Coordinates of C-alpha atoms in Angstrom, one line a residue:
M1 CA 39.7 58.2 -28.1
G2 CA 38.6 54.9 -29.6
L3 CA 40.4 51.6 -29.2
S4 CA 42.4 50.1 -32.1
H5 CA 41.2 46.9 -33.8
H6 CA 43.3 44.9 -31.5
E7 CA 42.0 46.7 -28.5
S8 CA 38.4 45.9 -29.6
S9 CA 39.2 42.2 -29.9
I10 CA 40.4 42.2 -26.3
G11 CA 37.1 43.8 -25.2
T12 CA 35.1 41.2 -26.9
A13 CA 36.8 38.5 -24.9
R14 CA 35.3 39.7 -21.7
V15 CA 32.5 37.9 -19.9
S16 CA 29.4 39.4 -18.5
G17 CA 29.3 41.0 -15.1
S18 CA 27.1 38.2 -13.7
T19 CA 29.6 35.6 -14.9
R20 CA 32.5 37.6 -13.4
R21 CA 30.8 37.9 -10.0
S22 CA 30.2 34.2 -10.0
L23 CA 33.9 33.6 -10.7
I24 CA 35.1 35.9 -8.0
L25 CA 32.8 36.5 -5.0
E26 CA 29.3 37.6 -4.5
G27 CA 27.4 40.3 -2.6
P28 CA 29.0 42.7 -0.1
I29 CA 32.1 40.6 0.1
D30 CA 33.0 41.7 -3.4
T31 CA 33.2 45.3 -2.4
A32 CA 35.1 44.5 0.8
L33 CA 37.6 42.4 -1.1
T34 CA 38.2 45.1 -3.7
R35 CA 38.6 47.8 -1.0
S36 CA 41.1 45.7 1.0
L37 CA 43.2 44.9 -2.1
E38 CA 43.1 48.5 -3.2
E39 CA 44.3 49.6 0.2
L40 CA 47.1 47.1 -0.1
V41 CA 48.1 48.4 -3.5
R42 CA 48.1 52.0 -2.3
L43 CA 50.3 51.1 0.6
L44 CA 52.8 49.4 -1.8
E45 CA 52.7 52.4 -4.1
R46 CA 53.6 54.7 -1.2
M47 CA 56.6 52.5 -0.6
S48 CA 57.6 52.7 -4.3
P49 CA 56.4 56.1 -5.6
D50 CA 57.2 55.4 -9.3
M51 CA 55.1 52.2 -9.3
R52 CA 51.4 51.7 -10.1
G53 CA 50.2 48.3 -8.9
S54 CA 47.3 46.0 -9.8
V55 CA 45.8 42.7 -8.7
L56 CA 44.1 40.4 -11.2
M57 CA 42.2 37.4 -10.1
L58 CA 41.9 34.1 -12.0
G59 CA 38.3 33.1 -12.7
D60 CA 36.8 29.7 -11.8
D61 CA 37.3 28.6 -15.4
G62 CA 41.1 28.7 -14.8
T63 CA 41.7 30.7 -18.0
S64 CA 40.2 34.2 -17.6
M65 CA 41.7 37.1 -15.6
Y66 CA 39.6 39.9 -14.0
H67 CA 40.8 43.0 -12.3
A68 CA 40.2 43.2 -8.5
A69 CA 42.3 46.3 -7.7
G70 CA 44.3 49.0 -9.6
P71 CA 43.4 52.3 -8.0
N72 CA 45.9 54.3 -10.0
L73 CA 45.6 52.6 -13.4
P74 CA 43.2 54.1 -15.9
K75 CA 39.8 52.5 -15.6
S76 CA 39.5 52.2 -19.4
Y77 CA 42.7 50.2 -19.4
L78 CA 41.5 47.9 -16.7
D79 CA 38.1 47.4 -18.5
A80 CA 40.0 46.6 -21.7
I81 CA 42.0 43.8 -20.3
D82 CA 39.1 42.5 -18.1
G83 CA 38.3 38.9 -19.0
A84 CA 41.6 38.4 -21.0
Q85 CA 42.8 34.8 -21.4
I86 CA 46.0 33.5 -19.8
G87 CA 48.6 31.9 -22.1
P88 CA 52.2 31.7 -23.2
V89 CA 52.1 35.1 -24.8
A90 CA 49.6 37.1 -22.8
G91 CA 51.5 40.1 -21.4
S92 CA 53.1 39.9 -18.0
C93 CA 50.1 38.9 -15.9
G94 CA 48.5 36.4 -18.3
T95 CA 51.9 34.8 -18.9
A96 CA 52.8 34.7 -15.2
A97 CA 49.5 32.9 -14.3
Y98 CA 50.0 30.5 -17.2
R99 CA 53.7 29.7 -16.3
R100 CA 53.0 29.9 -12.5
E101 CA 56.2 32.0 -12.1
R102 CA 57.3 35.6 -12.0
V103 CA 57.5 37.4 -15.3
I104 CA 59.7 40.4 -15.7
V105 CA 59.1 42.6 -18.7
E106 CA 61.6 45.5 -18.6
N107 CA 60.4 47.1 -21.9
I108 CA 56.9 46.6 -23.1
A109 CA 57.7 48.3 -26.4
T110 CA 60.1 45.5 -27.4
D111 CA 59.2 42.4 -25.4
P112 CA 57.3 39.8 -27.5
L113 CA 55.1 38.7 -24.5
W114 CA 53.3 42.1 -24.9
A115 CA 52.7 41.8 -28.6
P116 CA 48.9 41.4 -28.1
Y117 CA 48.6 44.3 -25.7
R118 CA 51.6 46.6 -26.7
A119 CA 49.6 49.3 -28.4
L120 CA 47.1 49.4 -25.5
A121 CA 49.8 49.7 -22.9
M122 CA 51.8 52.4 -24.7
R123 CA 48.6 54.4 -25.2
Y124 CA 48.3 54.7 -21.5
G125 CA 52.1 55.4 -21.0
L126 CA 52.9 52.0 -19.5
A127 CA 56.5 51.0 -20.3
A128 CA 57.5 48.2 -18.0
C129 CA 55.5 45.5 -16.1
W130 CA 56.6 42.9 -13.6
S131 CA 54.0 40.3 -12.6
T132 CA 54.0 37.6 -9.9
P133 CA 51.4 34.8 -9.5
I134 CA 49.5 34.7 -6.2
V135 CA 49.4 31.1 -5.2
D136 CA 47.3 29.5 -2.3
L137 CA 48.6 27.0 0.2
E138 CA 47.7 24.1 -2.1
G139 CA 49.6 25.5 -5.1
S140 CA 46.6 26.8 -7.0
V141 CA 46.9 30.2 -8.8
L142 CA 44.5 32.7 -7.3
G143 CA 45.6 35.7 -9.4
T144 CA 48.6 38.0 -10.0
F145 CA 50.2 41.1 -8.5
A146 CA 51.7 43.5 -11.1
M147 CA 54.0 46.5 -10.8
Y148 CA 53.7 49.0 -13.7
Y149 CA 56.3 51.7 -14.6
E150 CA 56.2 54.6 -17.0
K151 CA 59.8 54.0 -18.0
P152 CA 61.6 50.8 -19.0
R153 CA 63.4 49.4 -16.0
A154 CA 64.7 46.2 -14.3
P155 CA 63.8 45.3 -10.7
Q156 CA 66.2 45.8 -7.8
D157 CA 66.5 43.5 -4.8
A158 CA 64.2 45.9 -2.9
D159 CA 61.6 45.6 -5.6
I160 CA 61.6 41.8 -5.4
A161 CA 61.3 41.9 -1.7
L162 CA 58.4 44.3 -2.0
T163 CA 56.8 41.9 -4.5
E164 CA 57.2 39.0 -2.2
A165 CA 55.5 40.9 0.7
A166 CA 52.7 42.0 -1.6
I167 CA 51.8 38.5 -2.8
L168 CA 51.8 37.2 0.7
L169 CA 49.5 40.0 1.9
A170 CA 47.2 39.7 -1.2
R171 CA 47.0 35.9 -0.8
D172 CA 45.9 36.4 2.8
I173 CA 43.3 39.0 1.9
I174 CA 41.9 36.8 -0.9
L175 CA 41.8 33.6 1.1
R176 CA 40.1 35.4 4.1
A177 CA 37.5 36.9 1.7
K178 CA 36.8 33.6 0.1
S179 CA 36.5 31.8 3.4
A180 CA 34.2 34.5 4.7
A181 CA 32.1 34.2 1.5
A182 CA 32.0 30.4 1.7
L183 CA 31.0 30.6 5.4
R184 CA 28.3 33.1 4.6
A185 CA 27.0 30.8 1.7
R186 CA 27.0 27.8 4.0
T187 CA 25.2 29.8 6.7
A188 CA 22.6 31.1 4.2
S189 CA 22.2 27.5 2.8
A190 CA 21.7 26.2 6.3
E191 CA 19.2 28.9 7.1
R192 CA 17.3 28.1 3.9
S193 CA 17.4 24.4 4.6
A194 CA 16.2 25.0 8.1
E195 CA 13.3 27.1 6.8
L196 CA 12.5 24.5 4.2
L197 CA 12.6 21.8 6.8
R198 CA 10.3 23.8 9.1
R199 CA 7.8 24.3 6.3
S200 CA 8.1 20.7 5.2
E201 CA 7.5 19.4 8.8
A202 CA 4.5 21.8 9.1
R203 CA 3.0 20.5 5.8
F204 CA 3.7 16.9 6.9
R205 CA 2.0 17.4 10.2
E206 CA -1.0 19.1 8.5
M207 CA -1.3 16.3 6.0
A208 CA -0.8 13.6 8.6
E209 CA -3.7 15.1 10.7
T210 CA -6.1 15.0 7.7
I211 CA -5.6 11.5 6.3
P212 CA -7.8 8.8 8.0
V213 CA -5.0 6.7 9.4
Q214 CA -2.8 6.9 12.4
V215 CA 0.5 8.4 11.3
W216 CA 3.7 8.1 13.4
T217 CA 7.5 8.3 13.1
A218 CA 10.2 6.7 15.1
G219 CA 14.0 7.1 15.5
P220 CA 16.6 4.6 14.4
D221 CA 16.2 2.9 17.8
G222 CA 12.5 2.3 17.2
Q223 CA 11.3 4.7 19.8
L224 CA 8.2 6.7 18.7
D225 CA 9.1 10.4 18.5
F226 CA 5.9 11.7 16.8
V227 CA 2.3 10.7 16.5
T228 CA -0.6 12.7 15.1
Q229 CA -3.2 14.2 17.4
R230 CA -5.8 11.9 15.7
T231 CA -3.7 8.9 17.0
A232 CA -3.6 10.1 20.5
D233 CA -7.3 10.9 20.5
T234 CA -8.0 7.3 19.3
F235 CA -6.6 6.1 22.6
G236 CA -8.0 8.9 24.7
L237 CA -4.5 9.8 25.9
P238 CA -2.2 12.8 25.9
M239 CA 0.3 12.6 23.0
D240 CA 3.3 12.2 25.4
D241 CA 1.7 9.0 26.8
V242 CA 2.0 7.3 23.3
L243 CA 5.6 8.2 22.5
G244 CA 8.7 6.2 23.1
A245 CA 7.7 2.6 23.9
K246 CA 4.5 3.6 25.7
W247 CA 2.3 2.6 22.7
L248 CA 2.9 -1.1 23.6
A249 CA 0.5 -0.6 26.6
M250 CA -2.4 -0.2 24.1
V251 CA -1.5 -3.5 22.2
H252 CA -3.6 -6.6 23.1
P253 CA -1.6 -8.8 25.5
D254 CA -1.8 -11.7 23.0
D255 CA -0.3 -9.6 20.2
V256 CA 2.6 -8.0 22.1
A257 CA 5.1 -10.7 21.6
P258 CA 4.7 -11.2 17.8
T259 CA 4.5 -7.4 17.3
V260 CA 7.7 -6.7 19.2
A261 CA 9.5 -9.6 17.4
R262 CA 8.5 -8.2 14.0
W263 CA 9.5 -4.7 14.9
Q264 CA 12.8 -5.8 16.3
K265 CA 13.6 -7.7 13.1
S266 CA 12.9 -4.5 11.0
L267 CA 15.1 -2.4 13.3
E268 CA 18.0 -4.9 12.9
T269 CA 17.7 -5.3 9.1
G270 CA 16.0 -2.1 7.9
D271 CA 13.4 -4.2 6.1
P272 CA 9.9 -2.8 5.8
Y273 CA 7.7 -3.4 8.9
E274 CA 4.2 -4.9 8.5
V275 CA 2.1 -6.5 11.2
Q276 CA -1.5 -6.9 12.3
F277 CA -2.4 -6.3 16.0
R278 CA -5.3 -5.2 18.2
L279 CA -5.1 -1.8 19.9
R280 CA -7.2 -0.7 22.8
T281 CA -9.3 2.4 21.9
R282 CA -10.7 5.2 24.1
G283 CA -13.7 3.2 25.2
G284 CA -11.7 0.1 26.2
E285 CA -12.6 -1.8 23.0
Y286 CA -9.9 -3.6 21.1
R287 CA -9.8 -3.1 17.3
W288 CA -7.7 -4.7 14.6
Y289 CA -5.0 -2.5 12.9
L290 CA -2.6 -3.1 10.1
A291 CA 0.7 -1.3 10.9
R292 CA 3.3 -0.6 8.2
A293 CA 6.5 1.4 8.3
Q294 CA 9.4 2.2 5.9
A295 CA 12.9 3.2 6.8
L296 CA 14.2 6.6 5.6
I297 CA 17.9 6.4 4.6
D298 CA 20.4 9.3 4.8
D299 CA 22.8 10.1 1.9
D300 CA 25.5 8.2 3.8
G301 CA 23.4 5.1 3.8
S302 CA 22.6 5.2 7.5
L303 CA 19.0 4.8 8.8
A304 CA 17.6 8.2 9.7
K305 CA 14.0 7.6 10.7
W306 CA 11.0 5.3 10.4
F307 CA 7.8 6.6 8.9
G308 CA 4.8 4.5 9.6
C309 CA 1.0 4.4 9.7
N310 CA -1.7 2.2 11.3
T311 CA -4.9 1.5 9.4
D312 CA -8.1 0.3 11.1
I313 CA -9.0 -3.1 9.6
E314 CA -11.6 -4.1 12.1
E315 CA -14.4 -4.2 9.6
Y316 CA -12.2 -6.2 7.2
K317 CA -11.4 -8.7 10.0
R318 CA -15.1 -9.1 10.8
L319 CA -15.9 -9.6 7.1
Q320 CA -13.1 -12.1 6.8
A321 CA -14.4 -14.0 9.8
A322 CA -17.9 -14.0 8.3
L323 CA -16.5 -15.2 4.9
D324 CA -14.5 -17.9 6.6
G325 CA -17.6 -19.1 8.4
A326 CA -19.6 -19.0 5.2
L327 CA -16.9 -20.9 3.4
E328 CA -16.9 -23.6 6.1
D329 CA -20.7 -23.8 6.0
A330 CA -20.5 -24.2 2.2
R331 CA -17.9 -26.9 2.6
E332 CA -20.1 -28.7 5.1
A333 CA -23.1 -28.3 2.9
N334 CA -21.2 -29.6 -0.1
A335 CA -20.0 -32.6 1.8
G336 CA -23.6 -33.2 3.0
K337 CA -24.8 -33.0 -0.6
A338 CA -22.1 -35.4 -1.7
R339 CA -23.2 -37.8 1.1
F340 CA -26.8 -37.4 0.2
L341 CA -26.2 -38.0 -3.5
A342 CA -24.1 -41.1 -2.8
M343 CA -26.8 -42.4 -0.5
M344 CA -29.6 -41.7 -3.0
S345 CA -27.6 -43.1 -5.8
H346 CA -27.1 -46.4 -3.9
E347 CA -30.8 -46.5 -2.9
L348 CA -31.9 -45.8 -6.4
R349 CA -29.6 -48.3 -8.1
T350 CA -31.0 -51.2 -6.0
P351 CA -34.6 -51.1 -7.3
L352 CA -33.4 -50.1 -10.8
N353 CA -31.2 -53.2 -10.9
A354 CA -34.2 -55.2 -9.8
I355 CA -36.3 -53.6 -12.6
G356 CA -33.6 -54.4 -15.1
G357 CA -33.2 -58.0 -13.9
Y358 CA -37.0 -58.8 -13.9
T359 CA -37.4 -57.2 -17.3
Q360 CA -34.6 -59.3 -18.8
L361 CA -36.2 -62.4 -17.2
M362 CA -39.5 -61.6 -18.9
L363 CA -37.7 -61.0 -22.2
D364 CA -36.1 -64.4 -21.8
G365 CA -39.5 -66.0 -21.5
I366 CA -39.7 -66.5 -17.8
P367 CA -42.2 -67.5 -16.6
S368 CA -43.8 -67.5 -20.1
A369 CA -42.9 -66.1 -23.5
P370 CA -44.1 -62.5 -24.0
S371 CA -46.2 -61.5 -27.0
R372 CA -44.8 -59.2 -29.6
E373 CA -46.6 -56.3 -28.1
H374 CA -45.3 -57.2 -24.6
R375 CA -41.7 -57.5 -25.9
D376 CA -41.9 -54.0 -27.4
F377 CA -42.9 -52.6 -24.0
L378 CA -40.3 -54.6 -22.2
D379 CA -37.6 -53.3 -24.6
R380 CA -38.6 -49.8 -23.8
I381 CA -38.5 -50.5 -20.0
A382 CA -35.0 -52.0 -20.4
R383 CA -33.7 -49.0 -22.4
S384 CA -35.1 -46.5 -19.8
Q385 CA -33.7 -48.5 -16.9
K386 CA -30.2 -48.4 -18.5
H387 CA -30.5 -44.7 -19.3
L388 CA -31.6 -43.9 -15.7
L389 CA -28.9 -46.1 -14.2
G390 CA -26.3 -44.3 -16.4
L391 CA -27.5 -40.9 -15.1
I392 CA -27.3 -42.1 -11.5
E393 CA -23.8 -43.5 -12.0
T394 CA -22.7 -40.1 -13.5
V395 CA -24.1 -38.2 -10.5
L396 CA -22.5 -40.6 -8.1
T397 CA -19.1 -40.2 -9.8
H398 CA -19.4 -36.4 -9.6
A399 CA -20.3 -36.6 -5.9
K400 CA -17.3 -38.8 -5.2
L401 CA -15.0 -36.4 -7.0
E402 CA -16.3 -33.5 -5.0
A403 CA -15.9 -35.4 -1.8
G404 CA -12.4 -36.4 -2.7
K405 CA -13.2 -40.1 -2.5
T406 CA -12.2 -41.1 -6.0
T407 CA -9.4 -43.6 -6.1
Y408 CA -7.0 -44.1 -9.1
T409 CA -5.1 -47.1 -10.2
I410 CA -2.2 -45.5 -12.1
E411 CA -0.3 -47.7 -14.5
P412 CA 1.2 -47.6 -18.0
V413 CA -1.6 -47.7 -20.5
R414 CA -1.0 -48.2 -24.2
A415 CA -3.0 -45.7 -26.4
G416 CA -3.9 -48.3 -29.0
E417 CA -5.8 -50.5 -26.5
V418 CA -8.0 -47.7 -25.2
L419 CA -8.6 -46.2 -28.7
T420 CA -9.7 -49.6 -30.0
A421 CA -12.2 -49.9 -27.2
I422 CA -13.5 -46.4 -28.0
D423 CA -13.8 -47.1 -31.7
S424 CA -15.9 -50.2 -30.9
L425 CA -18.2 -48.4 -28.4
T426 CA -18.9 -45.4 -30.6
A427 CA -19.1 -47.1 -34.0
P428 CA -22.9 -47.6 -34.0
Q429 CA -23.7 -44.0 -33.2
R430 CA -21.1 -42.8 -35.8
A431 CA -22.5 -45.1 -38.4
A432 CA -26.1 -43.9 -37.8
K433 CA -25.0 -40.3 -38.7
Q434 CA -22.5 -41.4 -41.4
L435 CA -19.6 -39.6 -39.7
V436 CA -16.1 -40.0 -40.9
Y437 CA -13.8 -41.2 -38.1
D438 CA -10.0 -40.6 -38.6
C439 CA -7.5 -42.0 -36.2
A440 CA -4.6 -42.3 -38.6
G441 CA -2.6 -39.7 -36.7
C442 CA -2.6 -41.8 -33.5
D443 CA 0.5 -43.6 -32.2
R444 CA -1.0 -46.8 -30.9
M445 CA 2.2 -47.8 -29.2
L446 CA 2.3 -44.6 -27.1
E447 CA 2.1 -45.2 -23.4
V448 CA 0.8 -42.9 -20.7
K449 CA 0.5 -43.0 -17.0
A450 CA -3.2 -43.3 -16.3
D451 CA -6.1 -45.2 -14.8
R452 CA -7.3 -47.3 -17.7
D453 CA -11.0 -47.2 -16.9
K454 CA -11.0 -43.5 -16.2
L455 CA -9.0 -42.7 -19.4
T456 CA -11.6 -44.7 -21.4
Q457 CA -14.4 -42.8 -19.6
I458 CA -12.8 -39.4 -20.6
L459 CA -12.3 -40.3 -24.2
L460 CA -15.8 -41.9 -24.4
N461 CA -17.4 -38.7 -23.0
V462 CA -15.5 -36.4 -25.4
I463 CA -16.1 -38.5 -28.5
G464 CA -19.7 -39.2 -27.5
N465 CA -20.2 -35.4 -27.3
A466 CA -18.5 -35.0 -30.7
V467 CA -21.0 -37.5 -32.3
K468 CA -23.9 -35.8 -30.6
F469 CA -23.0 -32.2 -31.8
T470 CA -21.7 -33.0 -35.3
P471 CA -24.1 -32.9 -38.3
A472 CA -24.6 -36.0 -40.4
G473 CA -21.8 -36.5 -42.9
G474 CA -19.3 -34.6 -40.7
S475 CA -16.0 -35.9 -39.3
I476 CA -14.2 -36.7 -36.1
T477 CA -10.4 -36.7 -36.0
V478 CA -8.3 -38.2 -33.2
R479 CA -4.5 -37.6 -32.9
T480 CA -1.8 -38.3 -30.4
A481 CA 1.3 -36.2 -29.8
V482 CA 4.4 -36.4 -27.5
L483 CA 5.0 -33.1 -25.8
G484 CA 8.4 -31.8 -24.7
S485 CA 7.5 -31.6 -21.1
G486 CA 7.4 -35.3 -20.5
A487 CA 3.7 -35.5 -21.4
A488 CA 1.5 -36.8 -24.2
A489 CA -1.7 -35.4 -25.6
F490 CA -4.9 -36.9 -27.1
E491 CA -6.6 -34.4 -29.4
M492 CA -10.2 -35.0 -30.5
A493 CA -11.5 -32.5 -33.2
D494 CA -14.9 -32.5 -34.8
S495 CA -16.5 -30.6 -37.6
G496 CA -19.6 -29.9 -35.5
V497 CA -21.6 -26.8 -34.6
G498 CA -18.9 -25.5 -32.2
M499 CA -19.4 -23.3 -29.2
S500 CA -19.4 -19.5 -28.5
A501 CA -16.8 -18.0 -26.2
A502 CA -19.4 -17.8 -23.4
Q503 CA -20.2 -21.5 -23.8
V504 CA -16.5 -22.4 -23.8
A505 CA -16.1 -20.6 -20.5
R506 CA -18.9 -22.7 -19.0
V507 CA -18.3 -26.1 -20.6
F508 CA -16.6 -27.5 -17.5
E509 CA -19.1 -26.1 -15.0
P510 CA -21.3 -28.8 -13.4
Y511 CA -24.9 -29.3 -14.7
T512 CA -24.3 -27.1 -17.8
Q513 CA -26.3 -28.3 -20.8
F514 CA -26.2 -26.7 -24.3
E515 CA -29.3 -26.8 -26.5
S516 CA -28.8 -28.2 -30.1
S517 CA -31.1 -29.6 -32.6
L518 CA -28.4 -32.2 -33.3
S519 CA -28.3 -33.7 -29.8
G520 CA -31.7 -35.4 -30.1
Q521 CA -34.4 -35.6 -27.4
S522 CA -32.3 -37.4 -24.8
R523 CA -30.5 -35.0 -22.5
G524 CA -27.8 -35.9 -20.0
T525 CA -26.9 -34.4 -16.6
G526 CA -24.4 -31.8 -17.8
L527 CA -21.7 -33.6 -15.8
G528 CA -19.8 -35.4 -18.5
M529 CA -17.2 -32.6 -19.2
P530 CA -16.7 -31.5 -15.5
I531 CA -16.2 -35.2 -14.5
S532 CA -13.8 -35.7 -17.4
R533 CA -11.6 -32.7 -16.5
E534 CA -11.5 -33.7 -12.8
L535 CA -10.5 -37.2 -13.7
A536 CA -7.8 -35.9 -16.0
R537 CA -6.4 -33.7 -13.2
G538 CA -6.7 -36.5 -10.7
M539 CA -4.3 -38.5 -13.0
G540 CA -1.8 -35.6 -13.1
G541 CA -3.0 -34.2 -16.4
D542 CA -5.6 -31.8 -17.7
L543 CA -8.4 -31.4 -20.2
T544 CA -8.8 -28.2 -22.2
V545 CA -11.0 -27.1 -25.1
E546 CA -10.9 -24.7 -28.1
S547 CA -14.0 -24.0 -30.2
A548 CA -15.8 -21.4 -32.3
L549 CA -19.4 -21.3 -33.5
G550 CA -19.7 -23.1 -36.9
A551 CA -16.0 -24.1 -36.8
G552 CA -16.1 -27.3 -34.7
T553 CA -14.5 -28.1 -31.4
T554 CA -11.2 -29.6 -30.3
F555 CA -10.7 -31.2 -26.8
R556 CA -7.1 -31.8 -25.7
L557 CA -6.3 -34.4 -23.0
V558 CA -2.8 -34.2 -21.6
L559 CA -1.4 -37.0 -19.4
P560 CA 2.2 -37.9 -18.2
L561 CA 4.2 -40.2 -20.4
A562 CA 4.8 -43.6 -19.0

């Protein structure tokens, strides 16, 4: 016979078999539990021949009921109520689990608690049902034990006593089964974890033996408990002779104390371990190694193990020593160059000064007045002498800067005083090219901390370059600004030919000269800008540049405010 519409709705409330198994117990325990509960029900039925018993278990969701035993109830009835929800009106069992108390229904045909299931129960000749919740030691509902009868009836004292015994025995069976299942699950999990750990350790050892470094592990106490065979072979020792603290015997005597101190600090703090030391290899040679180790932390926050490796850095150390030696040689060579340039500059200036002096005497008519032709030659000699002397002074300044022998007299310097001097010194060259000179944006009362002569030298170098590389009829603009960082800036912008990005990158390199048809035939040393930047930095400031081809150039000198 088919189920009624109501019976079909009950059937649709059931969950799948896989869900049910997950809610009760899995595997062979499921069968053992059902068998034990059915044996209990049969025993109780023999003690009360008119009764048909059942045990329903509450799923893990806390709202669904599933039959675990009912050997003498129709299977189709048990299947129909399987997965039914507990609630305030859910038959005897669903209501008992919901209320957490015994529910006595003497007459299913008339009791409102059975309204959802009445037709189903009467179809199978079930007239009365008393259900009692099975509660564990913590008060949680495990399920229900029900006693069905084919005729309406009320329980007697003996029935109540039988029920109490039944729920105690059922509780014991269910708890034992669940404990056994949990134990089995933990055992299986432990076995799986052990197997995974074994495989993981095997993979770790295989990987550790293949990478070209010495791999090791240590316990929380710092004692080595594993090294790769490669590591032992490096020392020419059995693996056991490297474990524990025996590895210290391979450390160079001079490196033992700092190595132990650093290792002890990591053991105390858990901080990463990193140290360089020398280790004695198989042939008795000491080689440099970089040792690193990281602490592995358990879930509870405790230190479980140290994982470390040693990397051979002998070649790096040798290269580093060679580089240090080369750097020292370069420093010495540079110092020698500076000394040579200073000496040569001094030796050259003496005869040049003499040439300049005698030339001036001859121009002054001593010992006799020169002819017009002689005066023209003497003027050329004087100009060449001054130009050569200027070049020598520039080289000498650069040499002193490199040697760190430049001295500064730092004092408050008013911008107007220096800018007036620059205006006067560059006016003839600007006039020759008809350049517009704009200093309207300058605060002449602005004071900076600087060496007056060196500040003048920087501005003269920069504006002199602007004159040189700006076409006739162009412009040069000078501005000052107070910066928010306690500094001031001199900005010098021209409308000249500008520089490419590659030229900008090299403008402060010594002896760099840029070709330009505007610069004339006279070429300098290529030291003006490098010297200017070094002087700016020596006064606590800096000199920077921005430029683009065809768009002019802007130099920015920053110095501390007075």
